[in-house]
Amino acid sequence: MNRLDQIIRPNIRSLKPYSSARDEFKGSAEVFLDANENPFGALNRYPDPLQKELKILLANEKQVDPNMIFVGNGSDEIIDLLFRSFCVPGVDNVISLNPSYGMYQVSAEINDIQLINVDLDERFDITSQKILQSIDNHTKLVFICSPNNPTGNVIDLEIIDTICKEFNGIVVVDEAYIDFADSPSATSILDENWNLLICQTFSKARGLAGARVGYAIASEKIIAVLNKVKPPYNVSQLNQIEAIRALKNTAAFIDQVTLIKKQRSYLTNKLNELPIVKFIYPSEANFLLVVFLNGPELYNWLINKKIVVRNRNNVLANAIRITVGSPLENEKLLTEIKNYCNEKENTIY
Ligand SMILES: *Cc1c(COP(=O)(O)O)cnc(C)c1O
């Protein structure tokens, strides 16, 4: 058995996947009477189960083979598929860094898999030794979110590379925010690492959170495992069309990312002028993690002004995660935070 076969769940390794009508007939035809579809309407046909057109465009942009790409109904579907493909419920475990994206924990619990948290240090950094020490014989996945949510920092590629080489399981690098980062993507070390899987998404920089399109880039063999386990038509025709449209609109993508990155520094500078801001973590994502004098109180103040930010007080005392919005949205936010400061000055200090 090869290295990959050894870590696949036995029932998945032997699984004969469902073969859909669109899997069995792939050529071009004029009359389709094979899938019990209604012959009338605009969305009456099942979509391409393997999203070939979308994958060719993505493959071109990422400079990988289309067979190295898996498209999911959001990255959240990919996270769940990884659990179901590699982890035996009640037996296996996975590793996540702490604090990080909450879906790893939820997906682990749904699949009855233990999640081992490895704490990041005070600068939200980690060493490869600390991660490797937490791995045991039942560890199947290591989740590394980079840039990390909610902390905004990237994990060094050297650390990721070392873990890939020392760990006999899948290293999942969640790059939902990579388009906002100045650091390189882990796709640059894909060739040397058989067990590396990179998740990216259309939900953030590509502006398509409403469509639900995420994708994984990994070796053909890993992608083939996910293809076996996924529901046959997991990405709707509507999603595929919108993702293709977004990929072709490179100019809007570049403009928006450039503007958001500029607004990120602007917001950082303006917030740093305020007496209630204790610390802003350096961010390579489209959000800032800000520690205030009294985070929960400011959070409630902003809610009353109809501005919603993410209260991260339970992750880090007095921290709020603020998404970088449009220039107008950011000004509204700054105005209300200043109003809060003035009110505080007039009362207590
Ligand atoms: C927002 C986000 C995603 C995106 O998930 P989708 O299901 O693709 O919308 C993935 N990972 C992290 C860490 C995120 O913050």
mmCIF file of C-alpha atoms and ligand atoms in Angstrom:
data_model
loop_
_atom_site.group_PDB
_atom_site.id
_atom_site.type_symbol
_atom_site.label_atom_id
_atom_site.label_comp_id
_atom_site.label_asym_id
_atom_site.label_seq_id
_atom_site.Cartn_x
_atom_site.Cartn_y
_atom_site.Cartn_z
ATOM 1 C CA MET A 1 0.000 0.000 0.000
ATOM 2 C CA ASN A 2 1.345 3.462 -0.815
ATOM 3 C CA ARG A 3 1.625 6.253 1.750
ATOM 4 C CA LEU A 4 -1.691 7.847 0.782
ATOM 5 C CA ASP A 5 -3.664 4.564 0.808
ATOM 6 C CA GLN A 6 -2.410 3.914 4.327
ATOM 7 C CA ILE A 7 -4.028 7.043 5.719
ATOM 8 C CA ILE A 8 -7.378 6.881 3.891
ATOM 9 C CA ARG A 9 -10.302 5.556 5.927
ATOM 10 C CA PRO A 10 -10.589 1.848 5.036
ATOM 11 C CA ASN A 11 -14.276 2.133 4.018
ATOM 12 C CA ILE A 12 -13.381 5.014 1.693
ATOM 13 C CA ARG A 13 -10.384 3.212 0.257
ATOM 14 C CA SER A 14 -12.652 0.352 -0.835
ATOM 15 C CA LEU A 15 -15.599 2.589 -1.775
ATOM 16 C CA LYS A 16 -16.983 2.273 -5.280
ATOM 17 C CA PRO A 17 -18.271 5.796 -5.912
ATOM 18 C CA TYR A 18 -21.692 6.602 -7.307
ATOM 19 C CA SER A 19 -21.529 6.963 -11.051
ATOM 20 C CA SER A 20 -23.882 9.693 -12.230
ATOM 21 C CA ALA A 21 -25.455 9.928 -15.673
ATOM 22 C CA ARG A 22 -23.060 12.751 -16.482
ATOM 23 C CA ASP A 23 -20.107 10.622 -15.359
ATOM 24 C CA GLU A 24 -21.042 7.716 -17.607
ATOM 25 C CA PHE A 25 -21.639 9.720 -20.765
ATOM 26 C CA LYS A 26 -19.060 12.417 -21.435
ATOM 27 C CA GLY A 27 -19.201 13.045 -25.198
ATOM 28 C CA SER A 28 -21.350 15.569 -27.028
ATOM 29 C CA ALA A 29 -24.919 14.596 -27.914
ATOM 30 C CA GLU A 30 -28.112 16.254 -29.115
ATOM 31 C CA VAL A 31 -30.706 14.365 -27.145
ATOM 32 C CA PHE A 32 -30.219 13.823 -23.431
ATOM 33 C CA LEU A 33 -32.592 11.228 -22.023
ATOM 34 C CA ASP A 34 -30.226 9.763 -19.471
ATOM 35 C CA ALA A 35 -30.702 11.759 -16.267
ATOM 36 C CA ASN A 36 -34.484 12.040 -15.807
ATOM 37 C CA GLU A 37 -34.267 15.793 -16.235
ATOM 38 C CA ASN A 38 -37.202 17.957 -17.322
ATOM 39 C CA PRO A 39 -36.592 18.869 -20.989
ATOM 40 C CA PHE A 40 -37.909 22.431 -20.427
ATOM 41 C CA GLY A 41 -36.331 25.406 -18.648
ATOM 42 C CA ALA A 42 -33.021 27.217 -18.255
ATOM 43 C CA LEU A 43 -31.442 25.358 -15.337
ATOM 44 C CA ASN A 44 -33.036 22.019 -16.209
ATOM 45 C CA ARG A 45 -29.777 20.122 -16.799
ATOM 46 C CA TYR A 46 -27.483 18.749 -14.110
ATOM 47 C CA PRO A 47 -24.221 20.691 -13.902
ATOM 48 C CA ASP A 48 -20.808 19.305 -14.819
ATOM 49 C CA PRO A 49 -19.965 17.087 -11.802
ATOM 50 C CA LEU A 50 -16.250 17.842 -12.178
ATOM 51 C CA GLN A 51 -16.547 21.585 -13.071
ATOM 52 C CA LYS A 52 -14.067 21.207 -15.927
ATOM 53 C CA GLU A 53 -14.342 24.706 -17.421
ATOM 54 C CA LEU A 54 -13.849 26.346 -14.024
ATOM 55 C CA LYS A 55 -10.920 24.071 -13.204
ATOM 56 C CA ILE A 56 -9.134 24.853 -16.478
ATOM 57 C CA LEU A 57 -9.276 28.576 -15.694
ATOM 58 C CA LEU A 58 -8.185 28.047 -12.092
ATOM 59 C CA ALA A 59 -5.406 25.662 -13.120
ATOM 60 C CA ASN A 60 -4.108 28.249 -15.541
ATOM 61 C CA GLU A 61 -4.057 30.938 -12.881
ATOM 62 C CA LYS A 62 -2.463 28.706 -10.233
ATOM 63 C CA GLN A 63 -0.064 27.052 -12.702
ATOM 64 C CA VAL A 64 -1.088 23.507 -11.756
ATOM 65 C CA ASP A 65 -2.738 20.632 -13.621
ATOM 66 C CA PRO A 66 -6.593 20.759 -13.605
ATOM 67 C CA ASN A 67 -6.557 17.279 -12.013
ATOM 68 C CA MET A 68 -4.866 18.831 -8.985
ATOM 69 C CA ILE A 69 -7.944 20.928 -8.222
ATOM 70 C CA PHE A 70 -11.092 20.044 -6.305
ATOM 71 C CA VAL A 71 -14.030 22.472 -6.256
ATOM 72 C CA GLY A 72 -16.390 22.421 -3.294
ATOM 73 C CA ASN A 73 -19.578 24.084 -2.140
ATOM 74 C CA GLY A 74 -17.441 26.550 -0.173
ATOM 75 C CA SER A 75 -14.204 25.534 1.586
ATOM 76 C CA ASP A 76 -16.387 24.396 4.456
ATOM 77 C CA GLU A 77 -17.471 21.434 2.303
ATOM 78 C CA ILE A 78 -13.823 20.596 1.658
ATOM 79 C CA ILE A 79 -13.004 20.647 5.376
ATOM 80 C CA ASP A 80 -15.884 18.239 6.028
ATOM 81 C CA LEU A 81 -14.864 15.964 3.128
ATOM 82 C CA LEU A 82 -11.329 15.763 4.522
ATOM 83 C CA PHE A 83 -12.688 14.480 7.835
ATOM 84 C CA ARG A 84 -14.924 11.964 6.120
ATOM 85 C CA SER A 85 -12.161 10.744 3.785
ATOM 86 C CA PHE A 86 -9.302 10.365 6.240
ATOM 87 C CA CYS A 87 -10.574 10.172 9.830
ATOM 88 C CA VAL A 88 -12.178 7.129 11.454
ATOM 89 C CA PRO A 89 -14.877 8.439 13.855
ATOM 90 C CA GLY A 90 -14.129 7.829 17.514
ATOM 91 C CA VAL A 91 -10.565 6.729 16.729
ATOM 92 C CA ASP A 92 -8.569 9.318 14.805
ATOM 93 C CA ASN A 93 -7.666 12.892 15.693
ATOM 94 C CA VAL A 94 -6.607 16.114 13.970
ATOM 95 C CA ILE A 95 -4.517 19.103 14.980
ATOM 96 C CA SER A 96 -5.446 22.744 14.788
ATOM 97 C CA LEU A 97 -3.595 25.806 15.948
ATOM 98 C CA ASN A 98 -5.227 27.930 18.637
ATOM 99 C CA PRO A 99 -6.742 30.452 18.142
ATOM 100 C CA SER A 100 -7.867 29.720 14.594
ATOM 101 C CA TYR A 101 -10.907 29.243 12.384
ATOM 102 C CA GLY A 102 -13.802 27.723 14.358
ATOM 103 C CA MET A 103 -15.033 25.410 11.603
ATOM 104 C CA TYR A 104 -12.228 22.874 12.145
ATOM 105 C CA GLN A 105 -13.527 22.234 15.674
ATOM 106 C CA VAL A 106 -17.186 22.085 14.582
ATOM 107 C CA SER A 107 -16.458 19.803 11.641
ATOM 108 C CA ALA A 108 -14.356 17.584 13.944
ATOM 109 C CA GLU A 109 -17.211 17.296 16.439
ATOM 110 C CA ILE A 110 -19.772 16.522 13.730
ATOM 111 C CA ASN A 111 -17.536 13.717 12.509
ATOM 112 C CA ASP A 112 -16.793 12.473 16.060
ATOM 113 C CA ILE A 113 -13.093 13.225 15.712
ATOM 114 C CA GLN A 114 -10.953 14.615 18.504
ATOM 115 C CA LEU A 115 -9.354 17.969 17.715
ATOM 116 C CA ILE A 116 -6.082 18.697 19.484
ATOM 117 C CA ASN A 117 -5.407 22.413 19.920
ATOM 118 C CA VAL A 118 -1.787 23.555 19.748
ATOM 119 C CA ASP A 119 -1.513 27.034 21.244
ATOM 120 C CA LEU A 120 0.123 29.798 19.237
ATOM 121 C CA ASP A 121 2.620 31.936 21.180
ATOM 122 C CA GLU A 122 1.982 35.558 22.241
ATOM 123 C CA ARG A 123 2.819 36.762 18.727
ATOM 124 C CA PHE A 124 0.516 34.066 17.284
ATOM 125 C CA ASP A 125 3.530 32.232 15.926
ATOM 126 C CA ILE A 126 4.419 28.548 16.261
ATOM 127 C CA THR A 127 7.415 26.245 15.815
ATOM 128 C CA SER A 128 7.267 23.050 13.777
ATOM 129 C CA GLN A 129 8.551 21.095 16.815
ATOM 130 C CA LYS A 130 5.575 22.167 18.901
ATOM 131 C CA ILE A 131 3.160 20.903 16.247
ATOM 132 C CA LEU A 132 5.086 17.692 15.592
ATOM 133 C CA GLN A 133 5.222 16.904 19.334
ATOM 134 C CA SER A 134 1.422 16.906 19.460
ATOM 135 C CA ILE A 135 1.038 14.349 16.671
ATOM 136 C CA ASP A 136 0.355 10.710 17.555
ATOM 137 C CA ASN A 137 -0.339 7.505 15.581
ATOM 138 C CA HIS A 138 -3.960 8.489 15.081
ATOM 139 C CA THR A 139 -3.367 12.020 13.800
ATOM 140 C CA LYS A 140 -4.613 12.259 10.233
ATOM 141 C CA LEU A 141 -4.855 15.985 9.507
ATOM 142 C CA VAL A 142 -2.992 19.118 10.583
ATOM 143 C CA PHE A 143 -4.871 22.358 9.899
ATOM 144 C CA ILE A 144 -2.773 25.464 9.371
ATOM 145 C CA CYS A 145 -4.710 28.606 8.554
ATOM 146 C CA SER A 146 -2.418 31.166 6.899
ATOM 147 C CA PRO A 147 -3.045 34.086 6.989
ATOM 148 C CA ASN A 148 -4.714 32.942 10.183
ATOM 149 C CA ASN A 149 -8.256 33.847 11.162
ATOM 150 C CA PRO A 150 -8.700 35.724 13.529
ATOM 151 C CA THR A 151 -5.074 36.774 14.100
ATOM 152 C CA GLY A 152 -4.151 37.911 10.548
ATOM 153 C CA ASN A 153 -0.542 36.666 10.536
ATOM 154 C CA VAL A 154 0.982 34.101 8.185
ATOM 155 C CA ILE A 155 2.737 30.923 9.249
ATOM 156 C CA ASP A 156 6.167 30.648 7.656
ATOM 157 C CA LEU A 157 6.424 28.340 4.629
ATOM 158 C CA GLU A 158 9.528 26.729 6.137
ATOM 159 C CA ILE A 159 7.461 25.592 9.114
ATOM 160 C CA ILE A 160 4.755 24.206 6.829
ATOM 161 C CA ASP A 161 7.390 22.470 4.712
ATOM 162 C CA THR A 162 8.974 20.825 7.758
ATOM 163 C CA ILE A 163 5.626 19.549 8.996
ATOM 164 C CA CYS A 164 4.814 18.119 5.559
ATOM 165 C CA LYS A 165 8.101 16.242 5.508
ATOM 166 C CA GLU A 166 7.906 14.902 9.091
ATOM 167 C CA PHE A 167 4.196 14.060 9.279
ATOM 168 C CA ASN A 168 2.613 11.025 7.684
ATOM 169 C CA GLY A 169 -0.818 12.582 7.219
ATOM 170 C CA ILE A 170 -2.428 15.424 5.307
ATOM 171 C CA VAL A 171 -1.269 18.993 5.994
ATOM 172 C CA VAL A 172 -4.180 21.301 5.211
ATOM 173 C CA VAL A 173 -3.145 24.901 4.623
ATOM 174 C CA ASP A 174 -6.232 27.120 4.636
ATOM 175 C CA GLU A 175 -5.395 30.133 2.474
ATOM 176 C CA ALA A 176 -8.806 31.841 2.465
ATOM 177 C CA TYR A 177 -7.004 35.219 2.830
ATOM 178 C CA ILE A 178 -3.886 34.607 0.736
ATOM 179 C CA ASP A 179 -4.839 37.219 -1.903
ATOM 180 C CA PHE A 180 -4.451 39.968 0.718
ATOM 181 C CA ALA A 181 -1.017 38.709 1.821
ATOM 182 C CA ASP A 182 2.397 39.821 0.653
ATOM 183 C CA SER A 183 3.820 36.427 1.617
ATOM 184 C CA PRO A 184 3.847 33.622 -0.977
ATOM 185 C CA SER A 185 1.242 30.856 -1.200
ATOM 186 C CA ALA A 186 2.076 27.302 -0.134
ATOM 187 C CA THR A 187 1.410 26.293 -3.758
ATOM 188 C CA SER A 188 5.138 27.069 -4.230
ATOM 189 C CA ILE A 189 6.046 23.986 -2.132
ATOM 190 C CA LEU A 190 3.347 21.676 -3.504
ATOM 191 C CA ASP A 191 5.629 19.724 -5.830
ATOM 192 C CA GLU A 192 7.958 18.606 -3.027
ATOM 193 C CA ASN A 193 5.202 17.529 -0.638
ATOM 194 C CA TRP A 194 2.882 14.607 -1.484
ATOM 195 C CA ASN A 195 0.705 15.297 1.578
ATOM 196 C CA LEU A 196 0.080 19.039 1.230
ATOM 197 C CA LEU A 197 -3.442 20.289 0.477
ATOM 198 C CA ILE A 198 -4.147 23.981 0.043
ATOM 199 C CA CYS A 199 -7.662 25.417 0.456
ATOM 200 C CA GLN A 200 -8.606 28.686 -1.174
ATOM 201 C CA THR A 201 -12.013 30.263 -1.679
ATOM 202 C CA PHE A 202 -14.075 32.638 -3.785
ATOM 203 C CA SER A 203 -15.695 33.973 -0.592
ATOM 204 C CA LYS A 204 -13.164 36.664 0.351
ATOM 205 C CA ALA A 205 -10.978 38.471 -2.223
ATOM 206 C CA ARG A 206 -13.046 37.121 -5.140
ATOM 207 C CA GLY A 207 -16.190 38.670 -3.683
ATOM 208 C CA LEU A 208 -18.447 35.617 -4.021
ATOM 209 C CA ALA A 209 -19.340 34.603 -0.453
ATOM 210 C CA GLY A 210 -22.963 34.393 -1.576
ATOM 211 C CA ALA A 211 -22.195 31.855 -4.289
ATOM 212 C CA ARG A 212 -20.393 29.251 -2.093
ATOM 213 C CA VAL A 213 -17.336 28.184 -4.068
ATOM 214 C CA GLY A 214 -14.128 26.931 -2.462
ATOM 215 C CA TYR A 215 -11.350 24.820 -3.906
ATOM 216 C CA ALA A 216 -8.461 22.623 -2.881
ATOM 217 C CA ILE A 217 -5.132 22.232 -4.642
ATOM 218 C CA ALA A 218 -3.190 19.015 -3.981
ATOM 219 C CA SER A 219 -1.680 15.978 -5.692
ATOM 220 C CA GLU A 220 -3.925 14.221 -8.227
ATOM 221 C CA LYS A 221 -4.209 11.241 -5.884
ATOM 222 C CA ILE A 222 -5.533 13.290 -2.954
ATOM 223 C CA ILE A 223 -7.968 15.106 -5.257
ATOM 224 C CA ALA A 224 -9.187 11.728 -6.547
ATOM 225 C CA VAL A 225 -10.076 10.709 -2.965
ATOM 226 C CA LEU A 226 -12.193 13.850 -2.468
ATOM 227 C CA ASN A 227 -13.883 13.286 -5.853
ATOM 228 C CA LYS A 228 -14.874 9.810 -4.720
ATOM 229 C CA VAL A 229 -16.532 11.036 -1.525
ATOM 230 C CA LYS A 230 -18.233 14.244 -2.691
ATOM 231 C CA PRO A 231 -21.931 14.368 -3.659
ATOM 232 C CA PRO A 232 -22.115 13.956 -7.464
ATOM 233 C CA TYR A 233 -23.307 17.485 -8.275
ATOM 234 C CA ASN A 234 -21.825 19.380 -5.330
ATOM 235 C CA VAL A 235 -21.321 22.703 -7.124
ATOM 236 C CA SER A 236 -24.436 24.142 -8.761
ATOM 237 C CA GLN A 237 -24.521 25.469 -12.311
ATOM 238 C CA LEU A 238 -25.174 28.972 -10.920
ATOM 239 C CA ASN A 239 -22.088 28.767 -8.693
ATOM 240 C CA GLN A 240 -19.906 27.546 -11.535
ATOM 241 C CA ILE A 241 -21.070 30.348 -13.851
ATOM 242 C CA GLU A 242 -20.419 33.045 -11.245
ATOM 243 C CA ALA A 243 -17.006 31.640 -10.322
ATOM 244 C CA ILE A 244 -15.980 31.567 -13.995
ATOM 245 C CA ARG A 245 -17.212 35.137 -14.406
ATOM 246 C CA ALA A 246 -15.237 36.264 -11.349
ATOM 247 C CA LEU A 247 -12.061 34.540 -12.556
ATOM 248 C CA LYS A 248 -12.280 36.254 -15.920
ATOM 249 C CA ASN A 249 -12.745 39.677 -14.331
ATOM 250 C CA THR A 250 -9.117 40.068 -13.285
ATOM 251 C CA ALA A 251 -9.198 43.873 -13.354
ATOM 252 C CA ALA A 252 -11.957 44.187 -10.730
ATOM 253 C CA PHE A 253 -10.226 41.605 -8.563
ATOM 254 C CA ILE A 254 -6.884 43.442 -8.619
ATOM 255 C CA ASP A 255 -8.511 46.844 -8.048
ATOM 256 C CA GLN A 256 -10.539 45.623 -5.091
ATOM 257 C CA VAL A 257 -7.654 43.812 -3.418
ATOM 258 C CA THR A 258 -5.422 46.868 -3.877
ATOM 259 C CA LEU A 259 -8.058 49.174 -2.387
ATOM 260 C CA ILE A 260 -8.745 46.858 0.547
ATOM 261 C CA LYS A 261 -5.028 46.578 1.346
ATOM 262 C CA LYS A 262 -4.689 50.389 1.263
ATOM 263 C CA GLN A 263 -7.733 50.739 3.494
ATOM 264 C CA ARG A 264 -6.194 48.182 5.855
ATOM 265 C CA SER A 265 -3.167 50.446 6.471
ATOM 266 C CA TYR A 266 -5.372 53.549 6.631
ATOM 267 C CA LEU A 267 -7.627 51.952 9.233
ATOM 268 C CA THR A 268 -4.596 50.724 11.195
ATOM 269 C CA ASN A 269 -3.086 54.239 11.283
ATOM 270 C CA LYS A 270 -6.339 55.932 12.264
ATOM 271 C CA LEU A 271 -7.154 53.406 14.972
ATOM 272 C CA ASN A 272 -3.641 53.677 16.394
ATOM 273 C CA GLU A 273 -4.269 57.393 17.049
ATOM 274 C CA LEU A 274 -7.102 56.559 19.452
ATOM 275 C CA PRO A 275 -6.457 56.307 23.204
ATOM 276 C CA ILE A 276 -8.720 53.271 23.620
ATOM 277 C CA VAL A 277 -6.656 51.154 21.179
ATOM 278 C CA LYS A 278 -4.115 49.073 23.071
ATOM 279 C CA PHE A 279 -2.717 46.962 20.235
ATOM 280 C CA ILE A 280 -3.351 46.123 16.584
ATOM 281 C CA TYR A 281 -1.881 42.856 15.369
ATOM 282 C CA PRO A 282 -0.088 43.108 12.010
ATOM 283 C CA SER A 283 -2.447 41.653 9.399
ATOM 284 C CA GLU A 284 -1.915 40.096 5.990
ATOM 285 C CA ALA A 285 -5.670 39.511 5.664
ATOM 286 C CA ASN A 286 -8.701 41.752 5.042
ATOM 287 C CA PHE A 287 -9.356 42.244 8.742
ATOM 288 C CA LEU A 288 -7.652 43.631 11.818
ATOM 289 C CA LEU A 289 -7.521 42.072 15.257
ATOM 290 C CA VAL A 290 -7.619 45.016 17.622
ATOM 291 C CA VAL A 291 -7.283 44.975 21.416
ATOM 292 C CA PHE A 292 -9.233 47.822 23.037
ATOM 293 C CA LEU A 293 -9.378 49.046 26.620
ATOM 294 C CA ASN A 294 -12.876 47.605 26.883
ATOM 295 C CA GLY A 295 -13.713 45.468 23.857
ATOM 296 C CA PRO A 296 -17.169 44.185 24.851
ATOM 297 C CA GLU A 297 -18.352 47.700 25.762
ATOM 298 C CA LEU A 298 -17.219 49.139 22.412
ATOM 299 C CA TYR A 299 -18.756 46.154 20.640
ATOM 300 C CA ASN A 300 -22.164 46.929 22.174
ATOM 301 C CA TRP A 301 -21.762 50.634 21.440
ATOM 302 C CA LEU A 302 -21.149 49.847 17.756
ATOM 303 C CA ILE A 303 -24.106 47.446 17.629
ATOM 304 C CA ASN A 304 -26.317 50.299 18.877
ATOM 305 C CA LYS A 305 -24.945 52.415 16.005
ATOM 306 C CA LYS A 306 -25.879 49.577 13.611
ATOM 307 C CA ILE A 307 -22.256 48.620 12.943
ATOM 308 C CA VAL A 308 -21.410 44.946 13.397
ATOM 309 C CA VAL A 309 -17.875 43.838 14.087
ATOM 310 C CA ARG A 310 -16.757 40.470 15.470
ATOM 311 C CA ASN A 311 -16.411 40.299 19.227
ATOM 312 C CA ARG A 312 -13.380 38.068 19.890
ATOM 313 C CA ASN A 313 -13.282 38.707 23.653
ATOM 314 C CA ASN A 314 -13.543 34.971 24.339
ATOM 315 C CA VAL A 315 -10.466 34.326 22.145
ATOM 316 C CA LEU A 316 -8.363 37.207 23.453
ATOM 317 C CA ALA A 317 -9.459 39.625 26.210
ATOM 318 C CA ASN A 318 -10.939 42.859 24.783
ATOM 319 C CA ALA A 319 -10.184 41.890 21.182
ATOM 320 C CA ILE A 320 -12.436 42.769 18.277
ATOM 321 C CA ARG A 321 -11.960 41.523 14.736
ATOM 322 C CA ILE A 322 -12.783 44.240 12.241
ATOM 323 C CA THR A 323 -13.254 43.473 8.553
ATOM 324 C CA VAL A 324 -11.780 46.126 6.263
ATOM 325 C CA GLY A 325 -14.808 47.506 4.432
ATOM 326 C CA SER A 326 -15.356 50.107 1.739
ATOM 327 C CA PRO A 327 -13.859 53.578 2.366
ATOM 328 C CA LEU A 328 -17.327 54.838 3.368
ATOM 329 C CA GLU A 329 -17.924 51.938 5.763
ATOM 330 C CA ASN A 330 -14.512 52.413 7.347
ATOM 331 C CA GLU A 331 -15.177 56.143 7.875
ATOM 332 C CA LYS A 332 -18.505 55.362 9.537
ATOM 333 C CA LEU A 333 -16.741 52.930 11.825
ATOM 334 C CA LEU A 334 -13.991 55.420 12.727
ATOM 335 C CA THR A 335 -16.557 58.160 13.388
ATOM 336 C CA GLU A 336 -18.524 55.986 15.786
ATOM 337 C CA ILE A 337 -15.409 54.775 17.592
ATOM 338 C CA LYS A 338 -14.341 58.433 18.003
ATOM 339 C CA ASN A 339 -17.804 59.302 19.338
ATOM 340 C CA TYR A 340 -17.394 56.483 21.835
ATOM 341 C CA CYS A 341 -13.982 57.864 22.891
ATOM 342 C CA ASN A 342 -15.424 61.349 23.402
ATOM 343 C CA GLU A 343 -18.294 60.009 25.457
ATOM 344 C CA LYS A 344 -15.858 58.059 27.641
ATOM 345 C CA GLU A 345 -13.693 61.127 28.190
ATOM 346 C CA ASN A 346 -16.725 63.099 29.319
ATOM 347 C CA THR A 347 -17.701 60.440 31.835
ATOM 348 C CA ILE A 348 -14.897 58.476 33.502
ATOM 349 C CA TYR A 349 -11.525 59.683 32.328
HETATM 350 C C1 LIG B 1 -13.941 32.744 5.433
HETATM 351 C C2 LIG B 1 -13.079 31.551 5.588
HETATM 352 C C3 LIG B 1 -13.208 30.444 4.750
HETATM 353 C C4 LIG B 1 -14.211 30.456 3.650
HETATM 354 O O1 LIG B 1 -15.070 29.393 3.704
HETATM 355 P P1 LIG B 1 -16.102 29.239 2.496
HETATM 356 O O2 LIG B 1 -16.871 28.026 2.904
HETATM 357 O O3 LIG B 1 -15.278 29.019 1.253
HETATM 358 O O4 LIG B 1 -16.922 30.474 2.412
HETATM 359 C C5 LIG B 1 -12.360 29.379 4.906
HETATM 360 N N1 LIG B 1 -11.415 29.386 5.862
HETATM 361 C C6 LIG B 1 -11.252 30.430 6.682
HETATM 362 C C7 LIG B 1 -10.183 30.430 7.676
HETATM 363 C C8 LIG B 1 -12.088 31.536 6.581
HETATM 364 O O5 LIG B 1 -11.930 32.573 7.423
#
